[in-house]
Amino acid sequence: MSNMVQAIRMALHVAEERHDLTDVFGEDVGPPLGGAFTATQGIKCAWNTPLDERGIVGASIGLGLAGCRNVGEIQFCDYAYNTIDLLKLAGMMYWVSNGDWNLPMTIMTPVGSGIRGSIYHSHSFDATATHIPGFKIAMPSTPRDAYGLLLSCIVDPNPCFFLVPKALMRVRNAPGEEIPGEPGDDRALSKLIDAPLGDRSKWQPQWPETPDLFVPFGEGRTVRKGRDVTVVSYGRTLPLCAKAAEELSQENLDVEVIDLRSLWPYDWERVKESVSRTGRVLFVNEDTEVTNFGEHLVRRTTDELFYHLAAPPKLLAGAFVPGIGLADNLEMASVPQLPSIRAAIAELAVMEA
Amino acid sequence: MSNMVQAIRMALHVAEERHDLTDVFGEDVGPPLGGAFTATQGIKCAWNTPLDERGIVGASIGLGLAGCRNVGEIQFCDYAYNTIDLLKLAGMMYWVSNGDWNLPMTIMTPVGSGIRGSIYHSHSFDATATHIPGFKIAMPSTPRDAYGLLLSCIVDPNPCFFLVPKALMRVRNAPGEEIPGEPGDDRALSKLIDAPLGDRSKWQPQWPETPDLFVPFGEGRTVRKGRDVTVVSYGRTLPLCAKAAEELSQENLDVEVIDLRSLWPYDWERVKESVSRTGRVLFVNEDTEVTNFGEHLVRRTTDELFYHLAAPPKLLAGAFVPGIGLADNLEMASVPQLPSIRAAIAELAVMEA
Amino acid sequence: MSTNLRPVPSAPESQISPELLLRMHELMVKARALEERLIHMYKQGDGYFWIGGPGEEAFNVPLGMLVQKGRGPQFDYCHFHYRNSGTWLAMGGDPIDSLRQMKNTVTDPFSGGRNFVGHYSRREWNVVPVSSPIEVQHSMAPGTALAQKRAGGRGITIVTGGDAGTAEGDFSTCLIWSSRPANLLPVLMIVTNNKWGISTAYQGQHGEKRISERGKAFGIESKTIDGNDPETSYREIAQAMEYVRSERKPFLLEAMVSRLYGHSSASGANRMTDEADCLVGFERKLEERGLRSRKEMDDLRARFTAQLQEAHKKVRDEPQPDGKTIHDNIFADRDLVREN
Amino acid sequence: MSTNLRPVPSAPESQISPELLLRMHELMVKARALEERLIHMYKQGDGYFWIGGPGEEAFNVPLGMLVQKGRGPQFDYCHFHYRNSGTWLAMGGDPIDSLRQMKNTVTDPFSGGRNFVGHYSRREWNVVPVSSPIEVQHSMAPGTALAQKRAGGRGITIVTGGDAGTAEGDFSTCLIWSSRPANLLPVLMIVTNNKWGISTAYQGQHGEKRISERGKAFGIESKTIDGNDPETSYREIAQAMEYVRSERKPFLLEAMVSRLYGHSSASGANRMTDEADCLVGFERKLEERGLRSRKEMDDLRARFTAQLQEAHKKVRDEPQPDGKTIHDNIFADRDLVREN
Ligand SMILES: Cc1ncc(C[n+]2csc(CCOP(=O)(O)OP(=O)(O)O)c2C)c(N)n1
Ligand SMILES: Cc1ncc(C[n+]2csc(CCOP(=O)(O)OP(=O)(O)O)c2C)c(N)n1
Ligand SMILES: [Mg+2]
Ligand SMILES: [Mg+2]
């Protein structure tokens, strides 16, 4: 069964074979490495760019303008912050030309903490991305969703962000959630599509037959049904929320967990329906907590559901500090972890109405 | 009495004379123009840079590291979006060196709508700025506050943003709120410190004697006291909020209006005290409304004041569109205007508890 | 002006046919008349902001005449900046559309009243939306050129910008990405050097003798030409284009031009007397060579002026966009750029 | 390797004194031993990530020996990247501090356990915090150089970076801002060219014959040297520095170096056999010239290795920072950089 990088690779393969994906490019994306996280190994249309993120985003726009479906990678989202103007331009291309020039392009980039990446390899990008109008934004928490969301990004006629939680790169699907067609055995799959160590010049991947499986934008997933509290998250913190919910079920707390999966557009109907039932909602993400996308969700909740609330809507997010420090203690204290998530849910569950 | 650009100019003059300001620089900031909005006319240490915003922010950091208090201008905040990485670095300099290298620097930039600047001269920057840890952020709505806040930025040992609402550049102080020492007569002041048309090579400004007058960070201003609703704003929308409050007072609505003045740190105590009394709060700004700083303020309000609220805390902000269109109708529909602000307050005032 | 900017020697005698010269002249006059009308509109309050290319016609018109216009990678992609009105007209653009954008009417075909004047855009002609942020087009240009290189054929990518703008990293990005040994790209990089960036003079900011020399380190063919002479411009652009089309390699062309009405309406949009006027020089030549008389030229000018006046009247009555439309066209539901 | 990168001829016979050569050798050995210890720590799990400069000692050590170290504009400002451990040691840095940063202990004097190893910072020595984002230091360097130009004296700004990083616009920013005719700046720009950016080979990405040629268009003195030869490096750096110190103008120095343990721990941090080892070459010379025997050199190496082993043991017991401290030192309340 695939892990998330393998799922990404398979989606890229399917897209270059069947959906006219012409270019996958970025720093170290082509041979011999196939990406800092190996997500682009074996992809025929993958190539290495100069070390220049502005060039990468610019080329992605240019290719899109020329009708080429493409995926430009920023090696770590931390290195996208000198390109926000270009991203904003991409997001406005269709609007500014009043519907004349649409722009198919995908910016793929690893986000978030979890690998002790220290200050410049731990950033989140969801707050920044959701403040850029005109982009669709996907952020999977399972390999299968990564596969389906990336395919949706690639065929979409608009600019898309595909944000990959670093911490989940090696996580595998839950049983029963395989990508159809992939071998069930991890070792078997690895043999087929992981590049060997050492000389790779003669290596050819053997792709399993996997189908078109699009996870549409704007469709979240209820990971766990519950009556008492709604928890809405995405990316690295999502499995932690699910775990916390499971643990709390032993304390007689019935927690509903929603994986947003796509941040723009997002599945407000699902959130609304759930919060209307539970009256309590916790939003969890790991971006720094001031001017955070979770605050948007809190605002929308108070806007539309104020009179349904049994307790204040809450946000648990990253500390407002300049970076995530390297030492274990520093990273753990900077972004939500299982204990802090569990505590936040438990606290919210008993707040007076 | 000075308008806001003149007040900025006087503050820069005072700072270069008495507070070791060594450099004011940016595109067209030096002679002959003295800034796209004339804010740097007559400043001795003002000079023109290459057309390169990354160079401007970088030089500001470098100068600050070398102990030079400096003001780097980005001609329009719309052109700062390729420098967010550098701004983030500036904001983390003290933290990453664990207290060894502080960084005195000020980035000054005009923000917001109001001059029919179309897509690339109408951006707001408050959402972006408040998401960058390590910066102090000032945003005046009166010339006197501009004077006092800019001086506070310049002498601060940390990186500061000085965000100037374009729409208020030519607005004058209310009577009684002059900068001490400035001539009361507009024409007299203009003669002293506005550069003449035509050849300026021999022109010398005659500066009035104005005092050190620091508006501290984190101190808002209650522009109008009121019992029924609290309105919190800053920049271009602040005077509109005050106007709306005045108009609504004729409909027997008693609206309190707070000018935040500094967005980080911000005067939460003042907001809290007010909202605790009124139970109703509207935040108003013109940045696009998704992942907006006003959403942070809404979140903090629900976090700390949920049980004091008589109605949901509200945000009125810019529409989530890729840019502000040129045509009058488009600009008016994109960002809050007097009628929409008045309507939002009136609606909030009668919302059921 | 520093000695860095000594005048560029003009090219040898023209081989350009009289018909072509006359066509070029007509377009230059038309372009000038358009800019003057736009300035007039601004001064009358029929528009909030003017920016354009009066003074650059001798370069921009030949450029537009030489563009291979069409849709898709077999044709030229144009990444213009805000001074390319002459190019646009020479490509066949209708001047009334510029007036519409000036007046931000809903009929503005480039942006529907959303964007500033001179910010052209047309998918049918591979003209990508002009954006105000300086030089960003240079980071996008390698992308369209990549598609063209792969597609084969003779389509090239043309990117234009000013002298001051070359200080942005994007200019360097374009040099680097176009000259990668792994994939040389058919990009024609054009710098129109008017020796100013708004109020900032060239000489204090540029250590380069010539901006075109920045191509050399990358092995990029480069040249600086007198953009005030339309014959030189035509020949040099044609030559550079032929190189890019056939060699599939980049070329950096710097053209020395004039800025006849200052930077934009922000600096008053008044006629400068200290800048050479390419139209005056060219008309003198045409007269001397007996190709067009003063009277014919005056008539031509009068005709365009009258047409534009008519157009102005027409545009004045066209509707403004509705405020509710700000939410239109944020997301596309069809891949228009790939449809044929 | 493409012919672009033909070996750089070495400089003529050395005038460097034997004492200096021996000192240089000692520091090179120390630097290598430090990097090997750090890699060892990584492999033992005493640190999450390793990056450093093994293979660049022949250039980095002379550089550090020549830095005028101190605080404020009369001294040199150092904007380093993550491969400057040899420079740091040659400036007088204590190797144990690098181990502390490797192990992210609270005693790490550069960042208190916040930043990756090799990310030096010390205000007392004008060493500004090394940051991981490639090339941003090049946009900051003109700022410190501006302060130095104004202050007078002989202080210069030194900025280092790799070959691949020169593709970022910041490299171009540094060229442009340093060579402005309005204010030429005392910046020594250094490119250590190891012919790789992680897994991406130089030759596919660089149209330049030599990176140093990018200075030429700007009138910047430039040179490419053999950074694997410490004598050449010392002489060339000294010469370039003298030029920058006295002329108050920029200089672009490209040094060809080796990458002995790959990019970082992310690529395994294993010894490469296909890269020239500057230490081996230098030691052969010293032996031939009778300046230091093999035995003396082995002893030296053993001594440093033992010292570092001790230091490692010590650091292992030093405390980690407390999670609560993440909020410390976000804002300063005093202007430390201006206090004397
Ligand atoms: C990124 C960016 N920074 C600043 C500006 C403001 N601005 C508009 S035009 C201009 C000067 C451009 O000079 P140049 O590149 O020489 O072109 P010219 O206008 O002279 O043709 C400036 C600074 C901008 N539009 N974009
Ligand atoms: C802005 C940015 N983009 C990408 C990276 C990831 N990265 C780290 S080192 C590196 C390669 C650097 O190559 P070069 O500049 O030649 O320096 P070297 O490591 O070879 O000394 C890359 C791509 C980064 N740190 N910063
Ligand atoms: Mg110019
Ligand atoms: Mg390298």
Short mmCIF file of C-alpha atoms in Angstrom, two decimals, chain C residues 121-337:
data_model
loop_
_atom_site.label_atom_id
_atom_site.label_comp_id
_atom_site.label_asym_id
_atom_site.label_seq_id
_atom_site.Cartn_x
_atom_site.Cartn_y
_atom_site.Cartn_z
CA SER C 121 -4.62 41.33 -23.14
CA ARG C 122 -5.97 39.09 -25.88
CA ARG C 123 -5.84 35.34 -25.94
CA GLU C 124 -6.59 35.16 -29.67
CA TRP C 125 -3.31 36.97 -30.28
CA ASN C 126 -1.17 35.39 -27.54
CA VAL C 127 -0.98 38.75 -25.79
CA VAL C 128 -0.91 37.89 -22.11
CA PRO C 129 -2.35 40.41 -19.64
CA VAL C 130 -0.03 43.36 -19.10
CA SER C 131 0.47 43.87 -15.38
CA SER C 132 1.70 46.97 -13.61
CA PRO C 133 4.27 45.34 -11.32
CA ILE C 134 7.53 46.01 -13.07
CA GLU C 135 9.40 43.14 -14.71
CA VAL C 136 7.31 40.18 -13.53
CA GLN C 137 6.66 39.39 -17.18
CA HIS C 138 10.32 38.42 -17.42
CA SER C 139 9.80 35.54 -15.01
CA MET C 140 6.82 34.26 -16.96
CA ALA C 141 8.34 34.55 -20.43
CA PRO C 142 10.52 31.43 -20.16
CA GLY C 143 7.35 29.41 -19.55
CA THR C 144 5.69 30.24 -22.85
CA ALA C 145 9.04 29.86 -24.60
CA LEU C 146 9.43 26.38 -23.13
CA ALA C 147 6.11 25.39 -24.65
CA GLN C 148 7.22 26.82 -27.99
CA LYS C 149 10.57 25.08 -27.94
CA ARG C 150 8.82 21.79 -27.34
CA ALA C 151 6.12 22.46 -29.93
CA GLY C 152 8.66 23.10 -32.66
CA GLY C 153 7.98 25.66 -35.36
CA ARG C 154 9.02 29.28 -35.42
CA GLY C 155 6.93 30.82 -32.65
CA ILE C 156 8.92 32.93 -30.20
CA THR C 157 8.33 34.68 -26.91
CA ILE C 158 8.72 38.44 -26.82
CA VAL C 159 9.10 40.23 -23.52
CA THR C 160 9.44 43.98 -23.12
CA GLY C 161 10.37 46.21 -20.20
CA GLY C 162 12.07 49.46 -19.26
CA ASP C 163 15.62 50.28 -18.24
CA ALA C 164 15.06 50.84 -14.54
CA GLY C 165 13.11 47.62 -14.30
CA THR C 166 16.16 45.58 -15.21
CA ALA C 167 17.25 45.98 -11.58
CA GLU C 168 14.53 43.57 -10.50
CA GLY C 169 15.64 39.98 -10.06
CA ASP C 170 13.13 38.92 -12.71
CA PHE C 171 15.31 40.34 -15.45
CA SER C 172 18.12 38.13 -14.25
CA THR C 173 15.69 35.20 -14.02
CA CYS C 174 14.86 35.63 -17.69
CA LEU C 175 18.54 35.75 -18.68
CA ILE C 176 19.27 32.61 -16.67
CA TRP C 177 16.29 30.51 -17.67
CA SER C 178 16.60 31.42 -21.34
CA SER C 179 20.25 30.46 -21.54
CA ARG C 180 20.25 27.14 -19.67
CA PRO C 181 22.46 24.76 -21.61
CA ALA C 182 19.91 22.03 -20.87
CA ASN C 183 17.28 23.90 -22.84
CA LEU C 184 18.01 27.16 -24.63
CA LEU C 185 14.83 29.10 -25.18
CA PRO C 186 13.45 31.23 -28.02
CA VAL C 187 13.01 34.45 -26.04
CA LEU C 188 13.45 37.91 -27.46
CA MET C 189 14.16 40.12 -24.44
CA ILE C 190 13.62 43.78 -25.17
CA VAL C 191 14.66 46.71 -23.00
CA THR C 192 13.37 50.11 -24.05
CA ASN C 193 15.86 52.41 -22.40
CA ASN C 194 14.48 55.90 -21.91
CA LYS C 195 17.13 56.65 -19.29
CA TRP C 196 14.54 57.15 -16.54
CA GLY C 197 12.59 55.23 -13.98
CA ILE C 198 9.88 57.75 -13.06
CA SER C 199 12.08 60.55 -11.57
CA THR C 200 15.22 58.51 -11.12
CA ALA C 201 17.92 59.07 -13.71
CA TYR C 202 19.69 56.15 -15.31
CA GLN C 203 23.22 57.20 -14.62
CA GLY C 204 23.22 57.05 -10.83
CA GLN C 205 21.79 53.56 -10.73
CA HIS C 206 23.43 51.59 -13.53
CA GLY C 207 26.98 50.41 -13.35
CA GLU C 208 26.55 48.74 -16.73
CA LYS C 209 27.97 50.48 -19.75
CA ARG C 210 25.03 49.11 -21.66
CA ILE C 211 22.19 47.02 -20.30
CA SER C 212 22.58 44.71 -23.27
CA GLU C 213 26.01 43.72 -21.96
CA ARG C 214 24.30 41.77 -19.21
CA GLY C 215 23.53 39.10 -21.77
CA LYS C 216 27.16 38.46 -22.60
CA ALA C 217 28.13 36.49 -19.51
CA PHE C 218 25.37 34.05 -20.42
CA GLY C 219 26.41 33.75 -24.02
CA ILE C 220 23.23 35.53 -25.07
CA GLU C 221 23.43 37.49 -28.31
CA SER C 222 22.89 41.12 -27.40
CA LYS C 223 22.73 44.49 -29.04
CA THR C 224 21.92 48.12 -28.27
CA ILE C 225 20.22 50.05 -31.03
CA ASP C 226 18.83 53.51 -31.74
CA GLY C 227 15.14 52.96 -31.10
CA ASN C 228 14.34 56.44 -32.27
CA ASP C 229 15.01 55.46 -35.87
CA PRO C 230 12.22 53.27 -37.23
CA GLU C 231 14.32 51.91 -40.08
CA THR C 232 17.07 50.80 -37.76
CA SER C 233 14.49 49.37 -35.42
CA TYR C 234 12.73 47.45 -38.13
CA ARG C 235 15.91 45.94 -39.46
CA GLU C 236 17.36 45.11 -36.06
CA ILE C 237 14.17 43.63 -34.70
CA ALA C 238 13.74 41.57 -37.83
CA GLN C 239 17.29 40.31 -37.55
CA ALA C 240 17.00 39.50 -33.86
CA MET C 241 13.68 37.77 -34.41
CA GLU C 242 15.05 35.71 -37.26
CA TYR C 243 17.87 34.59 -34.99
CA VAL C 244 15.48 33.61 -32.20
CA ARG C 245 13.01 31.94 -34.57
CA SER C 246 15.56 29.84 -36.36
CA GLU C 247 18.24 29.23 -33.74
CA ARG C 248 15.69 28.74 -30.90
CA LYS C 249 17.99 30.75 -28.65
CA PRO C 250 17.53 33.97 -26.67
CA PHE C 251 18.46 37.45 -27.84
CA LEU C 252 18.70 40.62 -25.74
CA LEU C 253 17.85 43.80 -27.58
CA GLU C 254 18.20 47.21 -25.94
CA ALA C 255 16.62 50.15 -27.73
CA MET C 256 17.40 53.73 -26.79
CA VAL C 257 14.10 55.64 -26.86
CA SER C 258 12.52 58.89 -25.70
CA ARG C 259 9.92 59.57 -23.05
CA LEU C 260 7.91 62.38 -24.60
CA TYR C 261 5.24 63.03 -21.99
CA GLY C 262 7.06 62.12 -18.82
CA HIS C 263 6.39 58.97 -16.86
CA SER C 264 2.59 59.04 -16.69
CA SER C 265 -0.27 61.25 -15.61
CA ALA C 266 1.18 61.01 -12.11
CA SER C 267 3.98 63.27 -13.31
CA GLY C 268 1.64 65.56 -15.23
CA ALA C 269 1.72 64.00 -18.72
CA ASN C 270 3.12 67.17 -20.22
CA ARG C 271 5.16 67.33 -23.38
CA MET C 272 8.92 67.30 -22.71
CA THR C 273 11.00 69.55 -24.88
CA ASP C 274 14.37 68.03 -24.12
CA GLU C 275 13.70 64.63 -25.66
CA ALA C 276 14.16 63.79 -29.32
CA ASP C 277 10.90 63.09 -31.14
CA CYS C 278 11.22 60.06 -33.39
CA LEU C 279 8.24 61.10 -35.45
CA VAL C 280 9.73 64.50 -36.30
CA GLY C 281 12.96 62.89 -37.42
CA PHE C 282 11.24 60.24 -39.50
CA GLU C 283 8.88 62.71 -41.16
CA ARG C 284 11.82 64.89 -42.14
CA LYS C 285 13.39 61.87 -43.83
CA LEU C 286 10.22 60.87 -45.62
CA GLU C 287 9.81 64.40 -46.90
CA GLU C 288 13.42 64.60 -48.01
CA ARG C 289 13.09 61.33 -49.84
CA GLY C 290 9.90 62.54 -51.42
CA LEU C 291 7.87 59.67 -50.08
CA ARG C 292 5.25 61.71 -48.30
CA SER C 293 4.66 65.45 -48.35
CA ARG C 294 4.18 67.64 -45.31
CA LYS C 295 0.63 68.22 -46.35
CA GLU C 296 -0.08 64.48 -46.67
CA MET C 297 1.39 63.93 -43.26
CA ASP C 298 -0.65 66.72 -41.75
CA ASP C 299 -3.78 65.30 -43.34
CA LEU C 300 -2.98 61.87 -42.01
CA ARG C 301 -2.55 63.24 -38.55
CA ALA C 302 -5.75 65.24 -38.80
CA ARG C 303 -7.65 62.20 -39.97
CA PHE C 304 -6.53 60.06 -37.03
CA THR C 305 -7.16 62.88 -34.62
CA ALA C 306 -10.68 63.27 -35.91
CA GLN C 307 -11.34 59.54 -35.80
CA LEU C 308 -10.14 59.38 -32.23
CA GLN C 309 -12.25 62.34 -31.29
CA GLU C 310 -15.25 60.51 -32.65
CA ALA C 311 -14.25 57.39 -30.79
CA HIS C 312 -13.86 59.39 -27.60
CA LYS C 313 -17.40 60.71 -27.96
CA LYS C 314 -18.68 57.22 -28.50
CA VAL C 315 -16.84 55.76 -25.53
CA ARG C 316 -18.08 58.50 -23.28
CA ASP C 317 -21.56 57.10 -23.58
CA GLU C 318 -20.65 53.50 -23.01
CA PRO C 319 -21.64 51.96 -19.71
CA GLN C 320 -19.47 51.46 -16.65
CA PRO C 321 -19.25 48.00 -15.13
CA ASP C 322 -21.68 47.18 -12.37
CA GLY C 323 -20.28 46.85 -8.86
CA LYS C 324 -21.85 43.42 -8.48
CA THR C 325 -19.60 42.04 -11.21
CA ILE C 326 -16.48 42.11 -9.05
CA HIS C 327 -17.10 38.45 -8.25
CA ASP C 328 -17.36 37.42 -11.89
CA ASN C 329 -14.60 35.45 -13.58
CA ILE C 330 -12.56 34.49 -10.56
CA PHE C 331 -12.55 30.83 -11.50
CA ALA C 332 -12.90 29.36 -14.95
CA ASP C 333 -14.89 26.21 -15.44
CA ARG C 334 -13.39 25.43 -18.83
CA ASP C 335 -9.83 25.26 -20.02
CA LEU C 336 -10.12 28.05 -22.55
CA VAL C 337 -6.45 28.32 -23.35
#
